[in-house]
Amino acid sequence: MKLILSLVPFFPLLGALIIGVFGSKLSEKFVHRFAIFCIFVSLCLSAFVFNDVIKSDRYEYSLYTWAQLGELKFEIGFLVDSLTTSMMLVVNFVSLMVHIYTIGYMHNDPGYKRFFSFISLFTFAMLMLVMSNNLLQLFFGWEAVGLVSYLLIGFWFKKESAIYANLKAFLVNRVGDLGFLLGIGLIVSATGSLNYLEIFDSISILAELQYDLLDFYSVSLITLICICLFIGAMGKSAQFPLHVWLPDSMEGPTPISALIHAATMVTAGIFMVSRMSPLFELSEHALTFIMGIGAVTAFFMGILGMVQNDIKKIVAYSTLSQLGYMTVALGSSAYSLAMFHLITHAFFKALLFLAAGSVIIGMHHEQDIRKMGGLWKYMPITWIVSLIGTLSLIGFPFFSGFYSKDLIIMAVGVSNLQFASFIHLLLEAGVFITAFYSLRMFLLVFHGKARFDISHPPKESKFVVTFPLILLAVPSVLLGGVIFEPLVFSDWFDGAIFVLPNHDFLLNLNLASDDFLNFAKHGFLTPTFLLLILGSSSAYIVSLASPKINYFLSSTFPRINILLKEKYFFDKFNDWFFANGTRFIGEKLFNFSDKGFIDNFLVNGVVRLVSNVAALMRLLQTGYLYHYAITMFLAIAVFLWWYVPQPIQ
């Protein structure tokens, strides 16, 4: 088993190295075939491990010790349990679909081989993250996905917008990573270990410790650790206010947008909090903080999706909103539901992104939904799979997204944490918002009159593009029902996720049935479904029935319209306060330290001193012998006066 587990991340790494090093000497056909083969082997091995974990319990071992400082070991190893294997399957399957899709989407791109190397490396980094048994390896995978995302978002590096976007993503994530690193440091200082199981065995010690922030104020160490760790998750999983990088990441090619948003980078924070659930369960303050951040993200980022016109950015803001739902589930101690939604979301979100890419190809790289319409006639396969992805996203009964999303809303409704009732209302409102922007995008793209040049009509994408869409559509419909009972009513995550008895609000859920079919049928009778219908109807009215309403609303409420179009002015505030502020401070420090102190005082000052001393010395060099003789005489006299001892009286 040790060998098999080691091979799971090895094959994507092998694909990345072979293509990256020897890509210039290899044909495009060999490159994509080899990359797909490596990911496929990794997926098969993950399925084997998954089946073995079902029969057994878990595997935990260290591969090798990198370094040791006293009792502290820096190890590379794996912890494989139900939580890990679920992520391994999701990451590899979605990555495989993206690899296949890339053949058609990136065809004839000059960076074709480089792209395959990057996405294989991205998959490797995510697998190392989810399979880690210690915080060191977790941090390695954490930083690796951040680094590769920088390369992928800025893949078209000759575009100024792409350069700006990847730099923005890199810097914003560094803010979150600082908090994450501080959290790891506090854990190590308190427990003396980086290993998950050893840390979890020491939680009783952590729970009793206090940390003095100020002389007059102290906070629970476990609360401080959890908030620092979650700040890292806020960066990776794009939670308010560290969300600003995610919409701009659309500057990268569509396949990587799907990979980042569906199965890898943005889900890393959700996975990390679930993995560290024994720590988070000991701090209600941290859980309340997490729930609040998630609710703000789910609600306000969803509102921004309502006014977007770029097809990829609409899907991007839907990702932000859905990540907010997952975060709220984490805050309500419903870690299994957060993972449930993460899994279902991975498939239908990858489907929506890849379908958006298919539309972009068909529309000759046009991304403005106002310039589309009536595409169902020209792209029937893309239309059908987009409908499936949309229905799953809005949580329509019997589709995958319904089960996980509705359960999260219900779990928050029965939570007794502070502000839970208010957050529950925000999530319910989010259902209306999600239905509105999702159906608005779908209707403007595929229905209504054509708003493009019909002399150059779009065509259905190639089979290599539509094939992954069809494969992703299947779990977008069926997966939620299949895993509904194991994840909600069984002990699948027992041992991998820890929940205190007084936080196990899932026990308080008054479900109509534990059968997924009956649960879905009951979904038609809930207020949530009513809000879904209202949102869908509103989308139909403003997109097709009475589109003039858009102009009426924007002219009636111009300030609100500007606020939304400017994305709450977060980007401008960050540019003004952080970017310009940092630049201002840097310039002042440069003028004071570099120019003022180092250049003017030290360097130029020494030059001036030497010059002045030299000028003085020149005055002494008269060239007259008697001047030198007098000087020598005076020097000897001073010497004798100073050093010759005086007689004792």
XYZ file of C-alpha atoms in Angstrom:
649
model
C 0.000 0.000 0.000
C 2.883 2.387 0.732
C 4.099 2.037 -2.858
C 0.617 2.583 -4.310
C 0.047 5.704 -2.224
C 3.407 7.090 -3.301
C 2.549 6.494 -6.962
C -0.711 8.497 -6.792
C 1.048 11.913 -6.726
C 4.117 10.559 -8.533
C 2.451 10.032 -11.897
C 1.162 13.632 -12.296
C 4.624 14.838 -11.233
C 6.220 12.506 -13.780
C 3.969 13.890 -16.504
C 4.820 17.467 -15.538
C 8.593 16.814 -15.480
C 8.798 14.827 -18.720
C 6.698 17.338 -20.653
C 8.319 20.346 -19.004
C 11.909 19.221 -19.584
C 11.611 17.412 -22.930
C 8.486 19.092 -24.322
C 10.333 20.890 -27.125
C 11.507 17.539 -28.508
C 8.114 15.820 -28.191
C 5.108 15.954 -30.499
C 1.841 17.529 -29.345
C 0.087 14.185 -29.719
C 2.592 12.449 -27.439
C 2.426 15.295 -24.896
C -1.328 15.207 -24.342
C -1.469 11.417 -24.483
C 1.284 11.030 -21.913
C -0.217 13.675 -19.613
C -3.670 12.062 -19.799
C -2.154 8.611 -19.237
C -0.403 9.793 -16.055
C -3.568 11.369 -14.645
C -5.622 8.305 -15.594
C -3.204 5.989 -13.780
C -3.333 8.255 -10.735
C -7.155 8.158 -10.855
C -7.187 4.351 -11.058
C -4.790 4.077 -8.128
C -6.947 6.533 -6.171
C -10.005 4.371 -6.844
C -8.092 1.314 -5.600
C -7.078 3.146 -2.421
C -10.655 4.378 -1.958
C -11.972 0.823 -2.155
C -9.331 -0.355 0.309
C -10.110 2.436 2.797
C -13.786 1.416 2.725
C -12.778 -2.055 3.884
C -10.082 -0.898 6.294
C -9.859 2.254 8.319
C -6.982 4.492 7.326
C -3.280 4.494 6.515
C -0.746 6.760 8.138
C 2.987 6.609 7.610
C 6.028 8.796 7.026
C 7.871 8.361 3.759
C 11.119 9.914 4.987
C 12.413 12.435 7.480
C 13.699 15.557 5.780
C 15.245 17.116 8.896
C 15.045 16.984 12.678
C 15.489 19.751 15.248
C 15.495 18.194 18.688
C 12.184 16.401 19.017
C 10.638 18.272 16.070
C 10.631 16.204 12.876
C 10.181 17.574 9.361
C 8.668 14.618 7.521
C 7.108 13.737 4.227
C 4.271 11.269 4.675
C 0.674 10.383 3.991
C -2.526 10.184 6.008
C -5.127 8.418 3.910
C -8.638 8.106 5.290
C -12.165 8.657 3.993
C -11.642 12.424 3.782
C -8.409 12.045 1.826
C -9.666 9.428 -0.616
C -12.777 11.477 -1.405
C -10.574 14.428 -2.360
C -8.162 12.212 -4.299
C -10.972 10.921 -6.511
C -12.470 14.372 -7.082
C -9.134 16.012 -7.890
C -8.008 13.288 -10.284
C -11.352 12.894 -12.071
C -11.872 16.615 -12.667
C -8.220 16.980 -13.653
C -8.619 14.138 -16.157
C -11.642 15.845 -17.726
C -9.728 19.129 -17.931
C -6.764 17.379 -19.572
C -8.993 15.861 -22.251
C -10.835 19.146 -22.770
C -7.540 21.002 -23.161
C -6.745 19.066 -26.345
C -9.557 20.850 -28.145
C -9.508 24.181 -26.345
C -5.756 24.864 -26.503
C -5.235 23.455 -29.995
C -2.750 25.528 -32.013
C -1.777 27.593 -28.958
C 1.991 28.205 -28.919
C 2.112 27.238 -25.235
C 0.242 23.944 -25.729
C 2.962 21.711 -24.251
C 3.778 24.121 -21.451
C 0.107 24.191 -20.442
C -0.061 20.412 -20.060
C 3.057 20.484 -17.926
C 1.550 23.155 -15.668
C -1.823 21.468 -15.132
C -0.130 18.146 -14.356
C 2.076 19.933 -11.822
C -1.042 21.612 -10.410
C -2.648 18.209 -9.879
C 0.486 16.894 -8.178
C 0.564 19.862 -5.775
C -3.081 19.390 -4.810
C -2.604 15.661 -4.229
C 0.378 16.329 -1.975
C -1.774 18.781 -0.034
C -4.729 16.463 0.560
C -2.626 13.351 1.237
C -0.295 14.964 3.787
C -0.036 13.680 7.337
C 1.698 16.768 8.690
C 1.579 20.538 8.495
C 4.929 20.812 6.704
C 3.757 18.834 3.699
C 0.393 20.563 3.846
C 2.179 23.909 3.633
C 4.302 22.647 0.745
C 1.208 21.673 -1.250
C -0.465 24.903 -0.137
C 2.325 27.051 -1.551
C 2.819 24.859 -4.601
C -0.779 25.276 -5.795
C -0.374 29.021 -5.241
C 2.804 29.118 -7.306
C 1.419 27.041 -10.180
C -1.798 29.090 -10.165
C 0.406 32.167 -10.674
C 1.895 30.521 -13.756
C -1.475 29.389 -15.101
C -3.456 32.596 -14.521
C -0.698 34.504 -16.298
C -0.270 31.799 -18.932
C -0.851 34.322 -21.732
C 1.881 36.509 -20.312
C 1.871 38.979 -23.195
C -1.537 40.272 -22.040
C -1.277 43.121 -19.544
C -4.515 42.025 -17.858
C -3.148 38.500 -17.353
C 0.052 39.844 -15.787
C -1.989 42.027 -13.439
C -4.318 39.133 -12.552
C -1.630 36.595 -11.678
C 0.305 39.146 -9.617
C -2.895 40.060 -7.793
C -3.680 36.409 -7.065
C -0.130 35.809 -5.857
C -0.023 38.814 -3.511
C -3.504 38.348 -2.031
C -2.757 34.707 -1.299
C 0.473 35.706 0.417
C -1.622 37.745 2.867
C -3.639 34.665 3.751
C -0.523 32.479 3.833
C 1.044 34.741 6.446
C -1.850 34.019 8.792
C -1.652 30.334 7.946
C 2.064 30.243 8.736
C 1.496 32.020 12.050
C -1.118 29.412 12.957
C 1.308 26.595 12.170
C 3.984 28.311 14.233
C 1.675 28.595 17.241
C 0.780 24.906 16.951
C 4.421 23.861 16.802
C 5.373 26.089 19.738
C 2.571 24.618 21.871
C 2.731 20.946 20.877
C 6.268 20.508 19.539
C 4.982 18.531 16.566
C 3.852 18.945 12.964
C 2.128 15.566 12.695
C -1.684 15.710 12.570
C -2.307 12.785 14.898
C 0.221 14.009 17.469
C -1.339 17.476 17.388
C -4.838 16.042 17.838
C -3.612 14.041 20.803
C -2.450 17.317 22.386
C -5.676 19.297 21.975
C -6.402 19.104 25.695
C -3.174 21.043 26.287
C -4.051 23.595 23.601
C -7.527 24.134 25.029
C -6.145 25.211 28.402
C -3.499 27.646 27.176
C -3.999 31.423 27.022
C -2.067 33.849 24.855
C -1.405 37.374 26.078
C -1.948 39.723 23.171
C -1.577 42.780 25.381
C -0.738 43.343 29.010
C -4.414 43.678 29.816
C -5.967 41.262 27.331
C -5.525 37.561 26.737
C -7.194 35.167 24.310
C -7.515 31.427 24.165
C -4.580 29.980 22.260
C -6.834 27.541 20.393
C -9.009 30.457 19.201
C -5.966 32.358 17.993
C -4.628 29.278 16.196
C -7.952 28.581 14.491
C -8.418 32.172 13.320
C -4.863 32.272 11.942
C -5.413 28.988 10.102
C -8.706 30.234 8.732
C -7.077 33.438 7.454
C -5.009 31.114 5.286
C -8.211 29.440 4.129
C -9.727 32.861 3.394
C -6.927 33.513 0.913
C -6.971 30.116 -0.814
C -10.746 29.704 -0.814
C -11.339 33.362 -1.732
C -13.426 34.450 1.233
C -14.277 38.074 1.970
C -12.187 40.275 2.038
C -9.467 38.159 0.375
C -11.782 37.247 -2.507
C -10.632 39.899 -4.951
C -8.178 37.685 -6.845
C -10.658 35.031 -7.959
C -12.731 36.956 -10.573
C -9.535 38.273 -12.156
C -8.183 34.735 -12.432
C -10.501 34.375 -15.445
C -7.679 35.894 -17.481
C -6.203 32.422 -17.646
C -7.366 29.822 -20.189
C -10.786 28.322 -19.469
C -9.487 24.808 -18.626
C -7.443 26.157 -15.751
C -10.382 28.270 -14.600
C -12.316 25.032 -14.269
C -9.479 23.279 -12.451
C -8.852 26.142 -10.000
C -12.514 26.762 -9.251
C -13.770 23.199 -9.144
C -11.365 20.746 -7.617
C -8.066 22.244 -6.604
C -6.948 25.582 -5.257
C -10.171 27.131 -3.942
C -11.199 23.913 -2.213
C -7.894 23.653 -0.340
C -9.104 25.953 2.438
C -12.324 23.988 2.918
C -10.385 20.737 3.088
C -7.841 22.170 5.549
C -10.498 23.338 8.011
C -12.248 19.961 7.775
C -8.965 18.169 8.388
C -8.231 20.359 11.421
C -11.771 19.986 12.795
C -10.536 18.694 16.211
C -8.967 22.132 16.735
C -11.825 24.235 15.396
C -14.364 22.385 17.498
C -12.746 23.728 20.662
C -13.363 27.383 19.777
C -16.910 28.662 19.345
C -15.543 32.138 18.708
C -13.594 30.852 15.723
C -16.622 28.937 14.428
C -18.807 32.027 14.706
C -16.171 34.051 12.868
C -15.995 31.440 10.105
C -19.764 31.302 9.745
C -20.006 35.102 9.509
C -17.298 35.370 6.849
C -18.934 32.602 4.831
C -22.368 34.221 4.993
C -21.026 37.605 3.851
C -19.203 35.944 0.971
C -22.188 33.831 -0.092
C -24.624 36.752 -0.089
C -22.654 39.741 -1.332
C -20.575 37.930 -3.940
C -23.751 36.388 -5.318
C -25.219 39.889 -5.741
C -22.198 40.875 -7.855
C -22.903 37.906 -10.122
C -26.298 39.436 -10.929
C -24.766 42.405 -12.793
C -21.914 40.684 -14.645
C -21.984 40.286 -18.411
C -18.814 38.244 -18.938
C -19.830 34.566 -19.069
C -16.719 33.363 -17.212
C -16.975 36.026 -14.513
C -20.589 35.087 -13.788
C -19.474 31.512 -13.162
C -16.540 32.845 -11.122
C -18.825 34.828 -8.808
C -21.020 31.766 -8.456
C -17.911 29.960 -7.209
C -17.356 32.664 -4.612
C -20.955 32.371 -3.467
C -20.872 28.566 -3.250
C -17.584 28.641 -1.370
C -19.392 30.901 1.080
C -22.011 28.173 1.598
C -19.247 25.640 2.289
C -17.599 28.004 4.750
C -20.876 28.558 6.572
C -21.217 24.781 6.867
C -17.747 24.646 8.419
C -18.709 27.344 10.902
C -21.827 25.423 11.914
C -19.690 22.298 12.558
C -21.310 20.539 9.587
C -17.945 19.567 8.111
C -19.396 16.548 6.324
C -21.941 18.791 4.580
C -19.180 21.204 3.584
C -17.302 18.293 2.002
C -20.564 17.049 0.482
C -21.093 20.395 -1.215
C -17.421 20.573 -2.175
C -17.723 17.244 -4.006
C -20.983 18.005 -5.815
C -19.834 21.553 -6.578
C -16.612 20.268 -8.129
C -18.484 18.408 -10.847
C -21.189 20.888 -11.791
C -18.839 23.859 -11.551
C -16.254 22.147 -13.769
C -19.143 21.401 -16.129
C -20.263 25.043 -16.199
C -16.756 26.387 -16.787
C -15.987 23.929 -19.551
C -19.409 24.584 -21.115
C -18.638 28.314 -20.971
C -15.376 27.562 -22.766
C -17.298 25.618 -25.410
C -19.565 28.652 -25.898
C -16.529 30.926 -26.188
C -15.037 28.658 -28.861
C -18.349 28.573 -30.751
C -18.737 32.360 -30.498
C -15.231 32.959 -31.874
C -13.864 33.965 -28.442
C -16.686 36.338 -27.560
C -17.442 36.326 -23.796
C -20.149 39.023 -23.468
C -23.500 37.278 -22.931
C -25.308 40.347 -24.338
C -23.834 39.475 -27.729
C -25.099 35.895 -27.751
C -28.602 34.396 -27.765
C -30.328 31.488 -29.468
C -27.282 29.228 -29.274
C -29.380 26.152 -28.474
C -30.030 25.761 -32.193
C -26.348 25.758 -33.052
C -24.814 24.046 -29.992
C -27.359 21.485 -28.716
C -24.903 19.392 -26.651
C -23.451 22.444 -24.921
C -26.994 23.686 -24.320
C -28.124 20.453 -22.629
C -25.064 20.105 -20.383
C -25.233 23.808 -19.479
C -28.855 23.332 -18.438
C -27.844 20.388 -16.242
C -25.014 22.386 -14.648
C -27.295 25.385 -14.096
C -30.046 23.332 -12.459
C -27.504 21.688 -10.201
C -26.004 25.058 -9.268
C -29.338 26.613 -8.298
C -30.220 23.534 -6.256
C -33.158 22.207 -8.246
C -34.527 19.003 -6.651
C -33.086 15.713 -7.889
C -29.891 17.387 -9.123
C -26.626 16.977 -7.206
C -26.360 20.535 -5.959
C -29.813 20.363 -4.372
C -28.920 17.781 -1.737
C -25.770 19.432 -0.404
C -26.997 23.025 -0.639
C -30.368 22.431 1.025
C -28.772 20.429 3.817
C -26.362 23.273 4.581
C -29.242 25.743 4.815
C -31.122 23.348 7.086
C -28.059 22.729 9.285
C -27.530 26.458 9.841
C -31.224 26.792 10.641
C -30.911 24.402 13.604
C -27.527 25.709 14.809
C -27.432 27.421 18.198
C -24.308 29.442 17.476
C -24.464 33.218 17.685
C -26.052 34.972 14.667
C -27.048 31.602 13.159
C -30.645 32.733 12.570
C -29.563 35.844 10.675
C -27.062 33.875 8.632
C -29.802 31.383 7.793
C -31.838 34.244 6.281
C -28.839 35.361 4.208
C -28.417 31.844 2.839
C -32.095 31.639 1.947
C -31.787 34.979 0.141
C -28.737 33.553 -1.589
C -30.965 30.900 -3.169
C -32.956 33.628 -4.942
C -29.748 35.385 -6.017
C -28.127 32.184 -7.324
C -31.221 31.267 -9.325
C -31.363 34.789 -10.781
C -27.808 35.124 -12.099
C -27.602 31.487 -13.202
C -30.823 31.511 -15.219
C -30.070 34.997 -16.540
C -26.784 33.752 -17.974
C -28.335 30.576 -19.366
C -31.268 32.352 -21.023
C -29.209 35.192 -22.514
C -26.694 32.729 -23.946
C -28.940 29.975 -25.296
C -32.399 31.494 -25.768
C -34.029 34.575 -27.208
C -33.058 36.115 -30.496
C -29.557 35.846 -31.868
C -27.505 38.974 -31.118
C -24.494 38.039 -33.240
C -23.561 38.070 -36.906
C -25.577 35.174 -38.342
C -23.345 35.175 -41.411
C -20.724 33.552 -39.159
C -22.911 31.266 -37.026
C -21.393 29.321 -34.127
C -20.831 25.590 -34.402
C -20.913 22.810 -31.862
C -17.508 22.121 -30.379
C -15.434 19.111 -31.324
C -16.007 15.751 -29.677
C -12.824 16.111 -27.626
C -14.466 19.183 -26.028
C -18.013 17.843 -25.644
C -16.943 14.407 -24.354
C -15.723 15.726 -20.949
C -18.899 17.814 -20.725
C -21.048 14.715 -21.106
C -19.008 12.796 -18.528
C -19.258 15.666 -16.037
C -23.003 16.012 -16.624
C -23.632 12.511 -15.270
C -22.367 13.145 -11.695
C -23.926 16.630 -11.818
C -27.290 14.834 -11.964
C -26.740 11.595 -10.068
C -23.854 12.005 -7.631
C -25.753 13.945 -4.973
C -28.371 11.239 -4.626
C -25.785 8.442 -4.640
C -23.665 9.850 -1.805
C -26.561 11.472 0.100
C -27.107 8.666 2.591
C -23.411 7.663 3.127
C -22.336 11.220 3.867
C -25.320 12.367 5.918
C -26.610 9.287 7.699
C -23.604 6.985 7.954
C -20.217 7.126 9.612
C -18.217 7.641 6.399
C -16.232 10.576 7.795
C -16.008 9.207 11.330
C -12.379 9.193 12.389
C -11.495 11.766 9.743
C -13.744 14.563 11.009
C -14.359 15.322 14.675
C -17.511 17.035 15.976
C -18.321 17.713 19.615
C -21.662 16.260 20.761
C -23.054 19.724 21.534
C -22.066 20.906 18.029
C -23.543 17.962 16.146
C -26.490 19.928 14.787
C -27.067 17.360 12.043
C -28.770 15.248 14.688
C -31.343 18.026 15.055
C -32.251 18.022 11.369
C -35.884 17.107 10.968
C -35.533 15.473 7.566
C -38.610 14.283 5.801
C -36.836 11.092 4.838
C -33.396 9.567 4.836
C -34.078 8.338 1.318
C -32.693 10.683 -1.335
C -35.738 10.336 -3.615
C -38.231 11.231 -0.907
C -35.948 14.005 0.314
C -35.862 15.472 -3.190
C -39.644 15.201 -3.529
C -40.054 17.060 -0.262
C -37.724 19.746 -1.640
C -40.590 20.998 -3.854
C -42.594 21.926 -0.737
C -39.987 24.055 1.035
C -39.641 27.877 1.160
C -36.208 27.408 -0.416
C -37.824 26.038 -3.583
C -40.228 28.988 -3.659
C -37.278 31.396 -3.571
C -35.632 29.390 -6.347
C -38.727 29.758 -8.538
C -38.955 33.488 -7.801
C -35.309 33.967 -8.740
C -35.712 31.958 -11.937
C -38.874 33.866 -12.905
C -37.175 37.196 -12.257
C -34.275 36.133 -14.456
C -36.667 35.250 -17.283
C -38.405 38.633 -17.000
C -35.248 40.770 -17.086
C -33.463 38.708 -19.748
C -36.168 37.772 -22.234
C -39.659 39.033 -21.347
C -38.899 42.664 -20.463
C -35.182 43.433 -20.854
C -35.906 47.185 -20.569
C -36.271 46.635 -16.827
C -32.475 46.499 -16.637
C -32.169 50.041 -17.971
C -34.995 51.228 -15.721
C -33.360 49.800 -12.589
C -29.887 51.092 -13.448
C -31.202 54.602 -14.139
C -33.506 54.629 -11.087
C -30.790 53.450 -8.708
C -27.587 54.789 -10.278
C -25.546 54.726 -7.063
C -26.388 51.094 -6.358
C -25.612 50.266 -9.981
C -22.197 51.955 -9.723
C -21.532 50.214 -6.395
C -22.173 46.816 -7.941
C -20.364 47.523 -11.199
C -17.328 48.639 -9.200
C -17.538 45.465 -7.058
C -18.116 47.422 -3.843
C -14.971 49.447 -4.688
C -12.752 46.771 -3.173
C -10.305 46.874 -6.054
C -10.076 50.662 -5.979
C -9.674 50.670 -2.195
C -6.933 48.063 -2.388
C -5.185 50.030 -5.121
C -5.470 53.299 -3.189
C -4.780 52.084 0.338
C -2.526 49.065 -0.044
C -0.852 49.477 -3.424
C -0.463 53.278 -3.436
C -0.024 53.383 0.343
C 2.755 50.822 0.202
C 4.317 52.651 -2.715
C 4.115 55.958 -0.782
C 5.737 54.459 2.319
C 8.349 52.793 0.147
C 9.204 56.051 -1.597
C 9.516 57.880 1.728
C 11.728 55.147 3.154
C 13.770 55.152 -0.039
C 14.240 58.910 0.079
C 15.127 58.813 3.802
C 17.191 55.660 4.081
C 18.633 54.901 0.630
C 19.028 58.401 -0.735
C 19.192 60.399 2.490
C 21.180 58.214 4.867
C 23.091 55.713 2.741
C 23.771 57.747 -0.396
C 23.984 61.299 0.956
C 25.259 60.720 4.501
C 27.378 57.574 4.284
C 28.624 57.383 0.712
C 28.668 61.051 -0.288
C 29.493 62.090 3.285
C 32.652 59.970 3.258
C 33.557 61.437 -0.102
C 33.053 64.977 1.201
C 35.045 64.197 4.356
C 37.952 62.784 2.386
C 37.787 65.724 -0.012
C 37.828 68.274 2.830
C 40.675 66.521 4.638
C 42.603 66.364 1.384
C 42.015 70.079 0.790
C 43.300 70.807 4.286
C 46.310 68.623 3.760
C 47.052 70.447 0.541
C 47.347 73.688 2.537
C 50.104 72.112 4.595
C 52.082 71.092 1.515
C 53.772 74.499 0.843
C 57.031 73.227 -0.631
C 59.209 75.350 1.665
C 61.832 73.472 3.670
C 61.716 75.776 6.671
C 57.948 75.185 7.024
C 58.541 71.436 7.275
C 61.391 71.994 9.755
C 59.233 74.135 12.012
C 56.468 71.558 11.835
C 58.864 68.750 12.831
C 60.237 70.849 15.662
C 56.744 71.535 17.010
C 55.780 67.872 16.696
C 58.880 66.798 18.665
C 58.154 69.391 21.319
C 54.568 68.187 21.736
C 55.769 64.593 21.891
C 58.278 65.335 24.608
C 55.797 67.356 26.585
C 53.173 64.628 26.408
C 55.247 61.492 26.888
C 58.395 62.455 28.836
C 57.694 61.983 32.598
C 57.917 64.992 34.836
C 60.319 64.899 37.824
C 58.793 64.162 41.201
C 58.808 67.134 43.501
